[in-house]
Coordinates of C-alpha atoms and ligand atoms in Angstrom, one line a residue:
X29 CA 131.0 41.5 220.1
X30 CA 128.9 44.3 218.5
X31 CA 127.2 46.2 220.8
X32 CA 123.5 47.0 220.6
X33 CA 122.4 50.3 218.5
X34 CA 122.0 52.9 220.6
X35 CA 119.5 55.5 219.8
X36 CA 122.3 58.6 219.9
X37 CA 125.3 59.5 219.9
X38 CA 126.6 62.5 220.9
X39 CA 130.2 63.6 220.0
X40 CA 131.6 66.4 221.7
X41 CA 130.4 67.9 225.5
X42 CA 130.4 71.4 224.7
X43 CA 127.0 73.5 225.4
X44 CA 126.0 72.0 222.0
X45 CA 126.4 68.4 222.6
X46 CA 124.9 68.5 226.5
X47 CA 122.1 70.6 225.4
X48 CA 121.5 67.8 222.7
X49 CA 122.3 65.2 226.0
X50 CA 119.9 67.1 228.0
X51 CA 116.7 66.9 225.0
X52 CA 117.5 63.5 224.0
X53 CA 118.0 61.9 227.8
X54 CA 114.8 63.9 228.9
X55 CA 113.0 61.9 225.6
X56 CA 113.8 58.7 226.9
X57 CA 116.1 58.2 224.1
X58 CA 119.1 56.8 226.4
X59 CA 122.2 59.1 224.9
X60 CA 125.6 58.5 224.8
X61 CA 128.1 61.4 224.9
X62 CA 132.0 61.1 223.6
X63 CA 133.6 63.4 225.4
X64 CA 137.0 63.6 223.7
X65 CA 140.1 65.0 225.0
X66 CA 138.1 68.5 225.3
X67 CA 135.8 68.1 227.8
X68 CA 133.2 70.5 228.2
X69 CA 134.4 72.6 225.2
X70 CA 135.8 76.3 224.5
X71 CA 134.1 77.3 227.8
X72 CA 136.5 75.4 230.1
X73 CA 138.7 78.1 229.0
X74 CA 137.3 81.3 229.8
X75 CA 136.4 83.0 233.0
X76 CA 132.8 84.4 234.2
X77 CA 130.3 84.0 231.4
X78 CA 128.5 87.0 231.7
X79 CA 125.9 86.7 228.4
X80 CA 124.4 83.4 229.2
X81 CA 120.8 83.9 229.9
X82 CA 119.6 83.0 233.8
X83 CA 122.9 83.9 235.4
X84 CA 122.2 87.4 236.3
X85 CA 125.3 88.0 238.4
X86 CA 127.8 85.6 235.6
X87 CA 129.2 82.0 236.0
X88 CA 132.4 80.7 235.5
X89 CA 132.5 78.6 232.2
X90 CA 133.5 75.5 233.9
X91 CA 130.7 75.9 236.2
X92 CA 128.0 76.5 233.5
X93 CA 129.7 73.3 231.9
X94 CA 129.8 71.2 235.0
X95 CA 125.5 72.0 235.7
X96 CA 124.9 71.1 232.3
X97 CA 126.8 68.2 232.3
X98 CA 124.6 67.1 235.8
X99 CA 121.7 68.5 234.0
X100 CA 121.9 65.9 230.9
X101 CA 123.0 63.2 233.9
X102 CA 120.3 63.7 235.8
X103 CA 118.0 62.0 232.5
X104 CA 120.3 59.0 232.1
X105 CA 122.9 60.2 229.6
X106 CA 125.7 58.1 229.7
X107 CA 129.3 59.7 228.9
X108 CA 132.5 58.3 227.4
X109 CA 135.8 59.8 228.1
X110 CA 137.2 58.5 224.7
X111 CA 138.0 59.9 221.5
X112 CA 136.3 59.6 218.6
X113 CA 138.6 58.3 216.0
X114 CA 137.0 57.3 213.2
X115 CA 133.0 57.1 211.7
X116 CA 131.4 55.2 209.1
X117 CA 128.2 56.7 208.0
X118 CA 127.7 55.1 204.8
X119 CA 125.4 52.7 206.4
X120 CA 122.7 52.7 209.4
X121 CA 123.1 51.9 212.2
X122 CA 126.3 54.5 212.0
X123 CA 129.6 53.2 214.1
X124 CA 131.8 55.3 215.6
X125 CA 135.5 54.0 216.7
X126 CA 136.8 55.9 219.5
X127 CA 140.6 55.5 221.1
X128 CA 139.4 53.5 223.9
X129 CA 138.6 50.6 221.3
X130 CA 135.2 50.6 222.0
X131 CA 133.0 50.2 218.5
X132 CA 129.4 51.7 219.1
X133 CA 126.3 51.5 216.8
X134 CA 124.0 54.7 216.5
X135 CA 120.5 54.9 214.6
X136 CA 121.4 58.8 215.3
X137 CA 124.2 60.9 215.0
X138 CA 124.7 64.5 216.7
X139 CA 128.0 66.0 215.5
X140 CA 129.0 68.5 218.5
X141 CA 132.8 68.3 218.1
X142 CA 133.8 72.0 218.0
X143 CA 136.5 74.3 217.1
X144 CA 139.2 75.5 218.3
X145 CA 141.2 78.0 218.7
X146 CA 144.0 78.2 217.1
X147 CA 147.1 79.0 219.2
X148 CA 150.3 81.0 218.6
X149 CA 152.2 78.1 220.3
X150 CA 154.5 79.9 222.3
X151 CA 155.4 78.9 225.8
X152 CA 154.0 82.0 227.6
X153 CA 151.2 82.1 225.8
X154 CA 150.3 78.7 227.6
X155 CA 151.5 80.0 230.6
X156 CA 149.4 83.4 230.7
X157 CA 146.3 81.9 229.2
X158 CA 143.1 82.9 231.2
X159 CA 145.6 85.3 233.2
X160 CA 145.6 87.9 230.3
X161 CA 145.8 85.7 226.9
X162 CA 142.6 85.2 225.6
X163 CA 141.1 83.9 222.3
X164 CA 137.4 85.8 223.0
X165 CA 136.9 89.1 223.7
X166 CA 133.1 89.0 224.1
X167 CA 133.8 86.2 226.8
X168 CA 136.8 88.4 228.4
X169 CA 137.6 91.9 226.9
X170 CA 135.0 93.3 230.3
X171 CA 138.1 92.3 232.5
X172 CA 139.9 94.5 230.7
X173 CA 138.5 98.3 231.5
X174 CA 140.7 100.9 231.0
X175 CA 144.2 98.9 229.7
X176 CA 146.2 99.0 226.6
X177 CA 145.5 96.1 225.1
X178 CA 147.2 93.8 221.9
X179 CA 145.7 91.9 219.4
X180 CA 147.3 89.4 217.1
X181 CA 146.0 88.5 213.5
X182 CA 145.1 90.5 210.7
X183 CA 141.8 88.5 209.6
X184 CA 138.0 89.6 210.3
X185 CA 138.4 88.2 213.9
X186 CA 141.2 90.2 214.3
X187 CA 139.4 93.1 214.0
X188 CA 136.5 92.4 215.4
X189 CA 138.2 91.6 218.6
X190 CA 139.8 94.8 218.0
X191 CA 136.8 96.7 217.7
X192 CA 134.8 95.2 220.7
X193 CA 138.0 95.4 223.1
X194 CA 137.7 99.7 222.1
X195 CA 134.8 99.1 224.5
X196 CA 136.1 98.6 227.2
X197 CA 140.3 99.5 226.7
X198 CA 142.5 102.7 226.7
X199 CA 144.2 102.0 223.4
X200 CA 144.4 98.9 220.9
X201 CA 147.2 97.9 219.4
X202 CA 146.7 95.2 216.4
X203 CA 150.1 93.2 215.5
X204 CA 149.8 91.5 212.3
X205 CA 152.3 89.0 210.2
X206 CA 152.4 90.8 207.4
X207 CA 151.9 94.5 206.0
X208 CA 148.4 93.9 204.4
X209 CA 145.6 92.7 206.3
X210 CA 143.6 89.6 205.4
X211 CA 140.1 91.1 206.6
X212 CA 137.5 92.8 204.5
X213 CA 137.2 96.1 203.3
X214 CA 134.3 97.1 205.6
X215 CA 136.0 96.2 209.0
X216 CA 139.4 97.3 207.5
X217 CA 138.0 101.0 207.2
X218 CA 135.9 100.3 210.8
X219 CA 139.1 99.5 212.6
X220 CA 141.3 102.4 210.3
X221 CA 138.7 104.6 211.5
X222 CA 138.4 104.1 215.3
X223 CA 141.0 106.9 216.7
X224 CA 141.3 103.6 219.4
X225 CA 143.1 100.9 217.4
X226 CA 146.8 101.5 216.1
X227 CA 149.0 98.8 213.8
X228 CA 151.9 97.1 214.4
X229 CA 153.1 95.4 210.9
X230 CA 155.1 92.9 209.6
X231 CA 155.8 92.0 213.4
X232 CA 155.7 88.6 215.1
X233 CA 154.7 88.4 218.7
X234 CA 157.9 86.4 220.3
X235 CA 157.1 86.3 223.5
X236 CA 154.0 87.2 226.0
X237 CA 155.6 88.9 229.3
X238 CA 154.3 88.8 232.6
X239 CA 154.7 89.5 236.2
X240 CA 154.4 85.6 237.3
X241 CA 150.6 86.7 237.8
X242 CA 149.8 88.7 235.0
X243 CA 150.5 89.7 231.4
X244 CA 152.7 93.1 230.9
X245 CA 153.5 92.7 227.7
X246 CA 155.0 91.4 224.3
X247 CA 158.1 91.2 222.7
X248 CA 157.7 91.4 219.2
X249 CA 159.5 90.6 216.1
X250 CA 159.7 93.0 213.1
X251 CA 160.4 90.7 210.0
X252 CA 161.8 92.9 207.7
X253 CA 164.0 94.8 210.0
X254 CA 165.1 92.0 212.3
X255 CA 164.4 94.5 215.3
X256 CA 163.0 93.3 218.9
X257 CA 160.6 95.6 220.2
X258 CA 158.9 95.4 224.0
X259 CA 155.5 96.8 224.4
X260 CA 154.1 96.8 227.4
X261 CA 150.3 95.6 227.3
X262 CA 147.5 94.6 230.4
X263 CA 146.2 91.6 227.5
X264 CA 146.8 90.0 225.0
X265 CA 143.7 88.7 221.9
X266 CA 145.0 85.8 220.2
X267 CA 142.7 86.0 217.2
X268 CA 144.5 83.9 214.6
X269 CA 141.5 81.7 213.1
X270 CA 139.7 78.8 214.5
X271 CA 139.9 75.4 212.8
X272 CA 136.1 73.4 213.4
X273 CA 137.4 69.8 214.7
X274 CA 136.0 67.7 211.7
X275 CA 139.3 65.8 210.3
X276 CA 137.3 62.2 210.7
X277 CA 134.0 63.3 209.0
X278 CA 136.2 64.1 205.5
X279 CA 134.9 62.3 202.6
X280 CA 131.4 61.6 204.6
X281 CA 129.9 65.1 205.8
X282 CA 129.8 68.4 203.7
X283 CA 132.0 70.6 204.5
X284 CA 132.9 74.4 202.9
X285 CA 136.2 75.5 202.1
X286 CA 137.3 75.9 205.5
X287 CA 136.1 72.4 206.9
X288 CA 133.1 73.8 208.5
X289 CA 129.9 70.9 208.7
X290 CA 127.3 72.3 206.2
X291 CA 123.5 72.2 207.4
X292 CA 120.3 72.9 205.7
X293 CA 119.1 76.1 206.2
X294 CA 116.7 76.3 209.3
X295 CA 118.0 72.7 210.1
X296 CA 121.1 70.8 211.4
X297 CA 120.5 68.5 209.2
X298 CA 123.7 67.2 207.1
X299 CA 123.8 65.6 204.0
X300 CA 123.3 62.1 205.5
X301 CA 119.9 61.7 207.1
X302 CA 120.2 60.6 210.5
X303 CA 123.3 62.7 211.1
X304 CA 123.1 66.4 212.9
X305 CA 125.6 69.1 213.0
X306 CA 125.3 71.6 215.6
X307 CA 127.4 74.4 217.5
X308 CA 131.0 75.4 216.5
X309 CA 131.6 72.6 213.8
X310 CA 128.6 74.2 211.9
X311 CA 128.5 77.9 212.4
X312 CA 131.9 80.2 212.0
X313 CA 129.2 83.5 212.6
X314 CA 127.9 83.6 215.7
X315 CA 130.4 81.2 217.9
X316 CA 127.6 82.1 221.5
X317 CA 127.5 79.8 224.5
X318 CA 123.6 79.9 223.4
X319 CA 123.6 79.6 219.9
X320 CA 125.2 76.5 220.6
X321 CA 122.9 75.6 223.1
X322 CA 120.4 76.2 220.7
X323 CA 121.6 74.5 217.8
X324 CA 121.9 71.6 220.2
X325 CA 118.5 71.5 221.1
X326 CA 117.5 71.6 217.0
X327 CA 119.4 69.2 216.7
X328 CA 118.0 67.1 219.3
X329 CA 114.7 67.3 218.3
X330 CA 115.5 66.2 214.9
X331 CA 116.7 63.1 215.8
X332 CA 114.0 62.0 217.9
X333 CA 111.2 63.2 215.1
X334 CA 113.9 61.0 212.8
X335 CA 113.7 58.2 215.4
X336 CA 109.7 58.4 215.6
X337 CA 109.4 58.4 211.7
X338 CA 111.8 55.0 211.2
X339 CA 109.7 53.8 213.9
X340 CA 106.5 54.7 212.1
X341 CA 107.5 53.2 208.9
X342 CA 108.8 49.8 210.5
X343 CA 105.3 49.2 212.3
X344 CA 103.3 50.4 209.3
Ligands
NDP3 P1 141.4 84.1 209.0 O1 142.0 82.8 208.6 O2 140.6 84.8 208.0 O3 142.6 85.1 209.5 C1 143.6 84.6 210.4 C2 144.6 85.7 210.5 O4 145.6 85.3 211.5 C3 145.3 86.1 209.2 O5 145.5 87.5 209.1 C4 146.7 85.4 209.4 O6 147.8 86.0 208.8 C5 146.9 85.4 210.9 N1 147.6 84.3 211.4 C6 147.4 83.0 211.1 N2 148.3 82.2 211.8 C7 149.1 83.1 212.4 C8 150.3 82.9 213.3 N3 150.7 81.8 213.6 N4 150.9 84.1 213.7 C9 150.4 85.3 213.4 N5 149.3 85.5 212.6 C10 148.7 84.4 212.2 O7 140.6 83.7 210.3 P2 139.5 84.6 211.0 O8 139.1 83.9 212.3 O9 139.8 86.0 211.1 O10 138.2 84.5 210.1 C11 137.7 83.2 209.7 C12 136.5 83.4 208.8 O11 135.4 83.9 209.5 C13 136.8 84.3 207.6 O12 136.1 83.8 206.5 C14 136.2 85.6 208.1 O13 135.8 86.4 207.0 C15 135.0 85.1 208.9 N6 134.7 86.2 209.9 C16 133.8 87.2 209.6 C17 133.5 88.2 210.5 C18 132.7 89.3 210.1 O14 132.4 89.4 208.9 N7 132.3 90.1 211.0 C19 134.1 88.1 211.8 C20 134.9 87.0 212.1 C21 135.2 86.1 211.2 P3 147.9 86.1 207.2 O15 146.9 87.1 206.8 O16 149.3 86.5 207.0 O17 147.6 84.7 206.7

Protein backbone atom coordinates (compact mmCIF):
# COMPACT_ATOMS: atom_id res chain seq x y z
CA UNK A 1 0.00 0.00 0.00
CA UNK A 2 1.15 3.55 -0.82
CA UNK A 3 1.99 5.40 1.93
CA UNK A 4 0.68 8.88 2.74
CA UNK A 5 2.66 12.02 1.16
CA UNK A 6 4.92 13.24 3.41
CA UNK A 7 5.62 16.85 3.44
CA UNK A 8 9.79 16.27 2.99
CA UNK A 9 12.15 14.30 2.30
CA UNK A 10 15.41 14.62 3.15
CA UNK A 11 18.23 12.54 1.35
CA UNK A 12 21.43 12.42 2.84
CA UNK A 13 22.44 13.31 6.84
CA UNK A 14 25.29 15.38 6.35
CA UNK A 15 25.26 19.06 8.01
CA UNK A 16 23.22 19.92 4.83
CA UNK A 17 20.47 17.51 5.15
CA UNK A 18 20.14 17.79 9.31
CA UNK A 19 20.24 21.49 9.09
CA UNK A 20 17.32 21.13 6.48
CA UNK A 21 15.91 18.27 9.26
CA UNK A 22 16.34 20.74 11.93
CA UNK A 23 14.30 23.92 9.82
CA UNK A 24 11.73 21.77 8.53
CA UNK A 25 11.02 19.53 11.92
CA UNK A 26 11.08 22.91 13.98
CA UNK A 27 8.11 24.07 11.13
CA UNK A 28 5.98 21.44 11.93
CA UNK A 29 6.56 19.96 8.67
CA UNK A 30 7.15 16.26 10.02
CA UNK A 31 10.61 15.35 7.88
CA UNK A 32 11.93 12.27 6.92
CA UNK A 33 15.69 11.78 6.51
CA UNK A 34 17.33 8.81 4.28
CA UNK A 35 20.30 8.34 5.72
CA UNK A 36 22.15 6.12 3.15
CA UNK A 37 25.10 4.00 3.77
CA UNK A 38 27.00 7.45 4.70
CA UNK A 39 25.68 8.50 7.69
CA UNK A 40 26.38 11.72 8.94
CA UNK A 41 28.50 12.65 5.80
CA UNK A 42 32.23 13.71 5.00
CA UNK A 43 32.54 14.75 8.71
CA UNK A 44 32.38 11.29 10.13
CA UNK A 45 35.75 11.18 8.71
CA UNK A 46 37.72 13.84 9.98
CA UNK A 47 38.97 14.68 13.40
CA UNK A 48 38.41 18.11 15.58
CA UNK A 49 36.49 20.54 13.46
CA UNK A 50 38.05 23.52 14.45
CA UNK A 51 36.08 26.29 11.91
CA UNK A 52 32.61 25.57 12.85
CA UNK A 53 31.18 28.49 14.53
CA UNK A 54 30.13 28.00 18.51
CA UNK A 55 32.83 25.45 19.30
CA UNK A 56 35.42 27.74 20.50
CA UNK A 57 37.79 24.94 21.82
CA UNK A 58 36.88 22.38 18.32
CA UNK A 59 34.56 19.24 18.10
CA UNK A 60 35.17 16.06 16.69
CA UNK A 61 33.14 15.64 13.45
CA UNK A 62 31.25 12.84 14.60
CA UNK A 63 30.25 14.69 17.60
CA UNK A 64 29.14 17.84 15.70
CA UNK A 65 27.22 15.14 13.53
CA UNK A 66 25.73 13.19 16.42
CA UNK A 67 24.22 16.92 18.18
CA UNK A 68 22.82 17.76 15.03
CA UNK A 69 21.38 14.68 14.34
CA UNK A 70 19.62 14.99 18.25
CA UNK A 71 19.05 18.51 17.31
CA UNK A 72 16.66 17.73 14.18
CA UNK A 73 15.33 14.64 16.59
CA UNK A 74 14.44 16.65 19.22
CA UNK A 75 11.55 18.40 16.50
CA UNK A 76 10.19 15.02 15.28
CA UNK A 77 12.34 14.22 12.34
CA UNK A 78 12.04 10.83 11.56
CA UNK A 79 15.27 8.99 10.00
CA UNK A 80 15.68 5.96 7.65
CA UNK A 81 18.74 3.98 7.50
CA UNK A 82 18.03 2.95 3.80
CA UNK A 83 19.35 3.88 0.64
CA UNK A 84 17.97 5.80 -1.80
CA UNK A 85 17.86 3.89 -4.92
CA UNK A 86 15.93 5.31 -7.28
CA UNK A 87 13.46 8.83 -7.72
CA UNK A 88 10.73 9.71 -9.89
CA UNK A 89 10.22 13.37 -10.11
CA UNK A 90 8.34 13.70 -13.15
CA UNK A 91 5.20 13.92 -11.12
CA UNK A 92 4.05 15.38 -7.55
CA UNK A 93 3.87 13.88 -5.02
CA UNK A 94 7.74 12.71 -5.89
CA UNK A 95 8.58 8.85 -4.79
CA UNK A 96 11.63 7.84 -3.80
CA UNK A 97 12.64 3.91 -3.70
CA UNK A 98 15.18 3.18 -1.26
CA UNK A 99 17.04 -0.51 -0.76
CA UNK A 100 14.94 -1.28 2.24
CA UNK A 101 11.82 -1.60 -0.31
CA UNK A 102 10.12 1.04 1.28
CA UNK A 103 8.28 3.47 -1.58
CA UNK A 104 7.64 7.00 0.04
CA UNK A 105 5.59 9.97 -1.42
CA UNK A 106 7.10 13.64 -0.92
CA UNK A 107 5.21 17.01 -1.84
CA UNK A 108 9.09 18.18 -1.21
CA UNK A 109 12.24 17.13 -2.06
CA UNK A 110 15.76 18.24 -0.32
CA UNK A 111 18.61 16.66 -2.26
CA UNK A 112 21.50 16.51 0.51
CA UNK A 113 23.37 13.40 -0.82
CA UNK A 114 26.97 14.63 -0.99
CA UNK A 115 30.28 13.89 -2.44
CA UNK A 116 32.85 12.11 -1.91
CA UNK A 117 36.05 11.69 -1.92
CA UNK A 118 37.56 9.91 -4.10
CA UNK A 119 40.08 7.39 -2.88
CA UNK A 120 43.44 5.97 -4.20
CA UNK A 121 42.09 2.44 -3.12
CA UNK A 122 45.08 1.08 -1.76
CA UNK A 123 45.01 -1.02 1.31
CA UNK A 124 47.03 1.28 3.61
CA UNK A 125 45.45 4.05 2.59
CA UNK A 126 42.28 2.55 4.36
CA UNK A 127 44.27 1.47 7.10
CA UNK A 128 46.08 5.04 7.91
CA UNK A 129 43.00 7.08 7.20
CA UNK A 130 42.32 9.67 9.98
CA UNK A 131 45.86 8.42 11.39
CA UNK A 132 47.77 10.56 8.75
CA UNK A 133 45.72 10.06 5.33
CA UNK A 134 43.50 12.67 4.84
CA UNK A 135 41.25 14.03 1.91
CA UNK A 136 40.99 17.91 3.66
CA UNK A 137 43.59 19.86 4.64
CA UNK A 138 41.49 22.80 6.06
CA UNK A 139 39.77 20.09 8.34
CA UNK A 140 43.31 18.40 9.25
CA UNK A 141 46.58 20.05 7.79
CA UNK A 142 46.71 22.04 11.76
CA UNK A 143 47.67 18.45 13.04
CA UNK A 144 50.35 18.68 10.97
CA UNK A 145 52.88 21.65 12.29
CA UNK A 146 56.16 21.35 11.45
CA UNK A 147 56.26 17.75 9.15
CA UNK A 148 57.05 16.97 5.71
CA UNK A 149 54.14 16.32 4.16
CA UNK A 150 52.84 14.49 0.59
CA UNK A 151 50.14 15.36 -1.53
CA UNK A 152 48.72 13.22 -4.34
CA UNK A 153 46.92 14.71 -7.57
CA UNK A 154 47.96 17.21 -9.89
CA UNK A 155 44.41 19.08 -10.17
CA UNK A 156 43.37 22.58 -8.48
CA UNK A 157 42.68 20.65 -5.23
CA UNK A 158 45.92 19.38 -5.40
CA UNK A 159 47.40 22.41 -5.05
CA UNK A 160 45.41 24.01 -3.06
CA UNK A 161 45.87 21.43 -0.45
CA UNK A 162 49.41 22.03 -1.25
CA UNK A 163 49.32 25.56 -0.66
CA UNK A 164 47.30 25.58 2.72
CA UNK A 165 49.41 22.58 4.19
CA UNK A 166 52.79 25.34 3.52
CA UNK A 167 50.92 26.74 6.62
CA UNK A 168 51.49 24.73 8.81
CA UNK A 169 54.40 21.94 7.26
CA UNK A 170 58.23 21.92 6.92
CA UNK A 171 58.22 20.99 3.21
CA UNK A 172 55.48 19.81 0.59
CA UNK A 173 56.06 17.40 -1.65
CA UNK A 174 53.22 17.01 -4.49
CA UNK A 175 53.29 13.46 -6.34
CA UNK A 176 51.41 13.52 -9.47
CA UNK A 177 50.45 10.73 -12.29
CA UNK A 178 51.76 12.32 -14.94
CA UNK A 179 54.51 15.05 -15.98
CA UNK A 180 51.97 17.98 -16.60
CA UNK A 181 49.61 19.08 -14.16
CA UNK A 182 45.87 19.29 -14.65
CA UNK A 183 45.40 22.60 -12.55
CA UNK A 184 45.23 26.19 -13.76
CA UNK A 185 47.74 28.49 -14.62
CA UNK A 186 47.28 30.75 -11.64
CA UNK A 187 47.67 28.08 -8.83
CA UNK A 188 50.32 26.24 -11.13
CA UNK A 189 52.64 29.48 -10.83
CA UNK A 190 51.24 29.90 -6.84
CA UNK A 191 52.50 26.43 -5.98
CA UNK A 192 55.85 26.83 -8.63
CA UNK A 193 56.46 29.79 -6.68
CA UNK A 194 56.17 28.79 -2.96
CA UNK A 195 60.05 27.86 -2.06
CA UNK A 196 57.71 25.21 0.28
CA UNK A 197 56.23 22.79 -2.30
CA UNK A 198 58.59 20.42 -4.51
CA UNK A 199 57.29 17.78 -7.45
CA UNK A 200 57.40 14.41 -7.66
CA UNK A 201 56.32 13.38 -11.43
CA UNK A 202 55.16 10.77 -13.38
CA UNK A 203 55.09 8.73 -9.96
CA UNK A 204 52.31 6.62 -8.51
CA UNK A 205 51.92 6.40 -4.77
CA UNK A 206 52.15 2.32 -4.19
CA UNK A 207 51.90 2.11 -0.87
CA UNK A 208 51.26 4.50 2.37
CA UNK A 209 53.87 3.26 5.25
CA UNK A 210 53.38 3.51 8.80
CA UNK A 211 54.46 2.64 12.23
CA UNK A 212 51.21 0.51 13.06
CA UNK A 213 50.10 4.10 14.60
CA UNK A 214 51.12 6.42 12.18
CA UNK A 215 52.02 7.31 8.66
CA UNK A 216 56.00 7.46 7.77
CA UNK A 217 55.77 7.39 4.50
CA UNK A 218 55.15 6.32 0.74
CA UNK A 219 56.56 4.14 -1.63
CA UNK A 220 56.12 5.45 -4.90
CA UNK A 221 56.13 4.30 -8.43
CA UNK A 222 57.98 6.22 -11.17
CA UNK A 223 56.21 5.16 -14.46
CA UNK A 224 58.54 5.78 -16.97
CA UNK A 225 61.50 4.49 -15.12
CA UNK A 226 59.93 1.50 -13.40
CA UNK A 227 61.98 2.66 -10.19
CA UNK A 228 60.53 2.33 -6.45
CA UNK A 229 61.34 5.10 -4.38
CA UNK A 230 60.63 5.40 -0.30
CA UNK A 231 60.01 8.85 1.06
CA UNK A 232 59.53 9.25 4.26
CA UNK A 233 56.51 11.62 5.11
CA UNK A 234 54.40 12.65 8.71
CA UNK A 235 50.98 12.74 6.10
CA UNK A 236 49.66 12.06 3.49
CA UNK A 237 46.62 14.63 1.16
CA UNK A 238 44.75 12.45 -0.92
CA UNK A 239 43.44 15.19 -3.23
CA UNK A 240 42.42 13.21 -6.39
CA UNK A 241 38.85 14.81 -7.10
CA UNK A 242 35.50 14.37 -5.47
CA UNK A 243 32.63 12.78 -7.42
CA UNK A 244 28.97 14.62 -5.98
CA UNK A 245 26.75 11.31 -5.25
CA UNK A 246 23.98 12.06 -7.85
CA UNK A 247 23.96 8.71 -10.18
CA UNK A 248 19.90 8.36 -9.50
CA UNK A 249 18.91 11.97 -10.26
CA UNK A 250 20.48 11.50 -14.09
CA UNK A 251 18.00 12.28 -16.74
CA UNK A 252 15.78 14.27 -13.88
CA UNK A 253 18.00 17.11 -12.13
CA UNK A 254 20.49 19.42 -13.98
CA UNK A 255 23.59 18.66 -13.65
CA UNK A 256 27.10 20.37 -15.17
CA UNK A 257 29.70 18.50 -16.76
CA UNK A 258 30.95 16.95 -13.75
CA UNK A 259 27.53 15.72 -12.31
CA UNK A 260 27.24 18.47 -9.87
CA UNK A 261 23.14 19.45 -9.04
CA UNK A 262 22.68 22.91 -10.74
CA UNK A 263 20.66 25.62 -8.52
CA UNK A 264 19.44 28.98 -9.38
CA UNK A 265 21.50 31.56 -8.37
CA UNK A 266 20.73 32.91 -4.76
CA UNK A 267 18.49 29.70 -4.51
CA UNK A 268 18.61 25.88 -4.14
CA UNK A 269 16.14 25.62 -6.25
CA UNK A 270 16.57 22.85 -9.15
CA UNK A 271 14.97 22.71 -12.26
CA UNK A 272 11.88 20.85 -10.96
CA UNK A 273 9.91 22.92 -8.49
CA UNK A 274 9.49 21.32 -5.36
CA UNK A 275 12.99 19.78 -5.49
CA UNK A 276 16.15 21.52 -3.52
CA UNK A 277 19.68 20.89 -3.88
CA UNK A 278 21.88 21.87 -1.13
CA UNK A 279 25.55 21.23 0.33
CA UNK A 280 28.20 19.09 -1.52
CA UNK A 281 25.96 17.74 -4.42
CA UNK A 282 25.46 21.51 -5.44
CA UNK A 283 28.67 23.40 -4.67
CA UNK A 284 32.29 22.05 -5.83
CA UNK A 285 33.73 25.88 -4.39
CA UNK A 286 33.39 26.20 -1.05
CA UNK A 287 32.90 22.29 0.35
CA UNK A 288 32.48 24.13 4.51
CA UNK A 289 30.83 22.29 7.30
CA UNK A 290 28.72 25.78 7.35
CA UNK A 291 28.15 26.41 3.87
CA UNK A 292 26.49 23.33 4.01
CA UNK A 293 24.64 24.08 6.91
CA UNK A 294 23.59 27.00 5.30
CA UNK A 295 22.57 25.88 2.06
CA UNK A 296 20.59 23.43 4.18
CA UNK A 297 18.72 25.94 5.93
CA UNK A 298 17.85 27.75 2.22
CA UNK A 299 16.83 25.01 1.25
CA UNK A 300 14.55 24.41 4.05
CA UNK A 301 12.87 27.43 3.95
CA UNK A 302 12.06 27.03 0.36
CA UNK A 303 10.17 24.19 0.78
CA UNK A 304 8.03 25.26 3.40
CA UNK A 305 7.28 28.84 1.48
CA UNK A 306 6.60 26.06 -1.54
CA UNK A 307 4.48 24.05 0.85
CA UNK A 308 2.51 27.37 2.09
CA UNK A 309 2.00 28.55 -1.59
CA UNK A 310 0.37 24.92 -2.85
CA UNK A 311 -1.48 25.29 0.22
CA UNK A 312 -2.65 28.73 -0.63
CA UNK A 313 -3.66 27.94 -4.08
CA UNK A 314 -5.67 24.71 -3.09
CA UNK A 315 -7.90 26.82 -0.49
CA UNK A 316 -8.18 29.76 -2.74
P1 LIG B 1 40.39 17.17 -10.97
O1 LIG B 1 39.54 16.10 -11.56
O2 LIG B 1 40.52 18.46 -11.67
O3 LIG B 1 41.88 16.63 -10.74
C1 LIG B 1 42.12 15.38 -10.16
C2 LIG B 1 43.62 15.12 -10.20
O4 LIG B 1 43.88 13.90 -9.56
C3 LIG B 1 44.18 15.04 -11.64
O5 LIG B 1 45.44 15.65 -11.69
C4 LIG B 1 44.29 13.53 -11.85
O6 LIG B 1 45.38 13.16 -12.66
C5 LIG B 1 44.57 13.03 -10.45
N1 LIG B 1 44.08 11.68 -10.26
C6 LIG B 1 42.83 11.22 -10.48
N2 LIG B 1 42.76 9.92 -10.12
C7 LIG B 1 43.98 9.56 -9.68
C8 LIG B 1 44.54 8.36 -9.17
N3 LIG B 1 43.81 7.26 -9.04
N4 LIG B 1 45.84 8.36 -8.82
C9 LIG B 1 46.59 9.48 -8.94
N5 LIG B 1 46.13 10.64 -9.40
C10 LIG B 1 44.84 10.69 -9.76
O7 LIG B 1 39.79 17.34 -9.48
P2 LIG B 1 39.98 18.53 -8.46
O8 LIG B 1 39.32 18.09 -7.20
O9 LIG B 1 41.37 18.98 -8.39
O10 LIG B 1 39.10 19.70 -9.07
C11 LIG B 1 37.71 19.52 -9.33
C12 LIG B 1 37.13 20.81 -9.92
O11 LIG B 1 37.09 21.82 -8.91
C13 LIG B 1 37.98 21.35 -11.07
O12 LIG B 1 37.11 21.91 -12.02
C14 LIG B 1 38.81 22.42 -10.41
O13 LIG B 1 39.20 23.43 -11.32
C15 LIG B 1 37.85 22.95 -9.33
N6 LIG B 1 38.62 23.51 -8.21
C16 LIG B 1 39.01 24.82 -8.26
C17 LIG B 1 39.76 25.36 -7.27
C18 LIG B 1 40.20 26.75 -7.38
O14 LIG B 1 40.03 27.35 -8.40
N7 LIG B 1 40.79 27.33 -6.36
C19 LIG B 1 40.14 24.59 -6.07
C20 LIG B 1 39.72 23.22 -6.12
C21 LIG B 1 38.99 22.72 -7.16
P3 LIG B 1 45.38 13.46 -14.25
O15 LIG B 1 45.68 14.93 -14.36
O16 LIG B 1 46.43 12.59 -14.77
O17 LIG B 1 44.01 13.11 -14.73
Amino acid sequence: MAENARNVVIIGSGPAGLTAAVYTSRASLEPVVVHGNEPGGQLMITTDVENFPGFPEGILGPELMNLMTRQAERFGTEFLTDRVEAVELGAQPFEVATDGGRALRAKTLIVASGASTRWLGLESEAKYRGRGVSSCATCDGAFFKGRELIVVGGGDSALEEALFLTRFASKVTVVHRRDRLRASKIMQDRAFKNDKIDFVWDSEVREILGDGKRVTGVRLSNKKTKETTEVSCGGVFVAVGHAPNTDIFKGQLEMDAKGYLVTRPDSTATNVEGVYACGDVQDHVFRQAVTAAGTGCMAAIEAERYLEAKEAQQGA
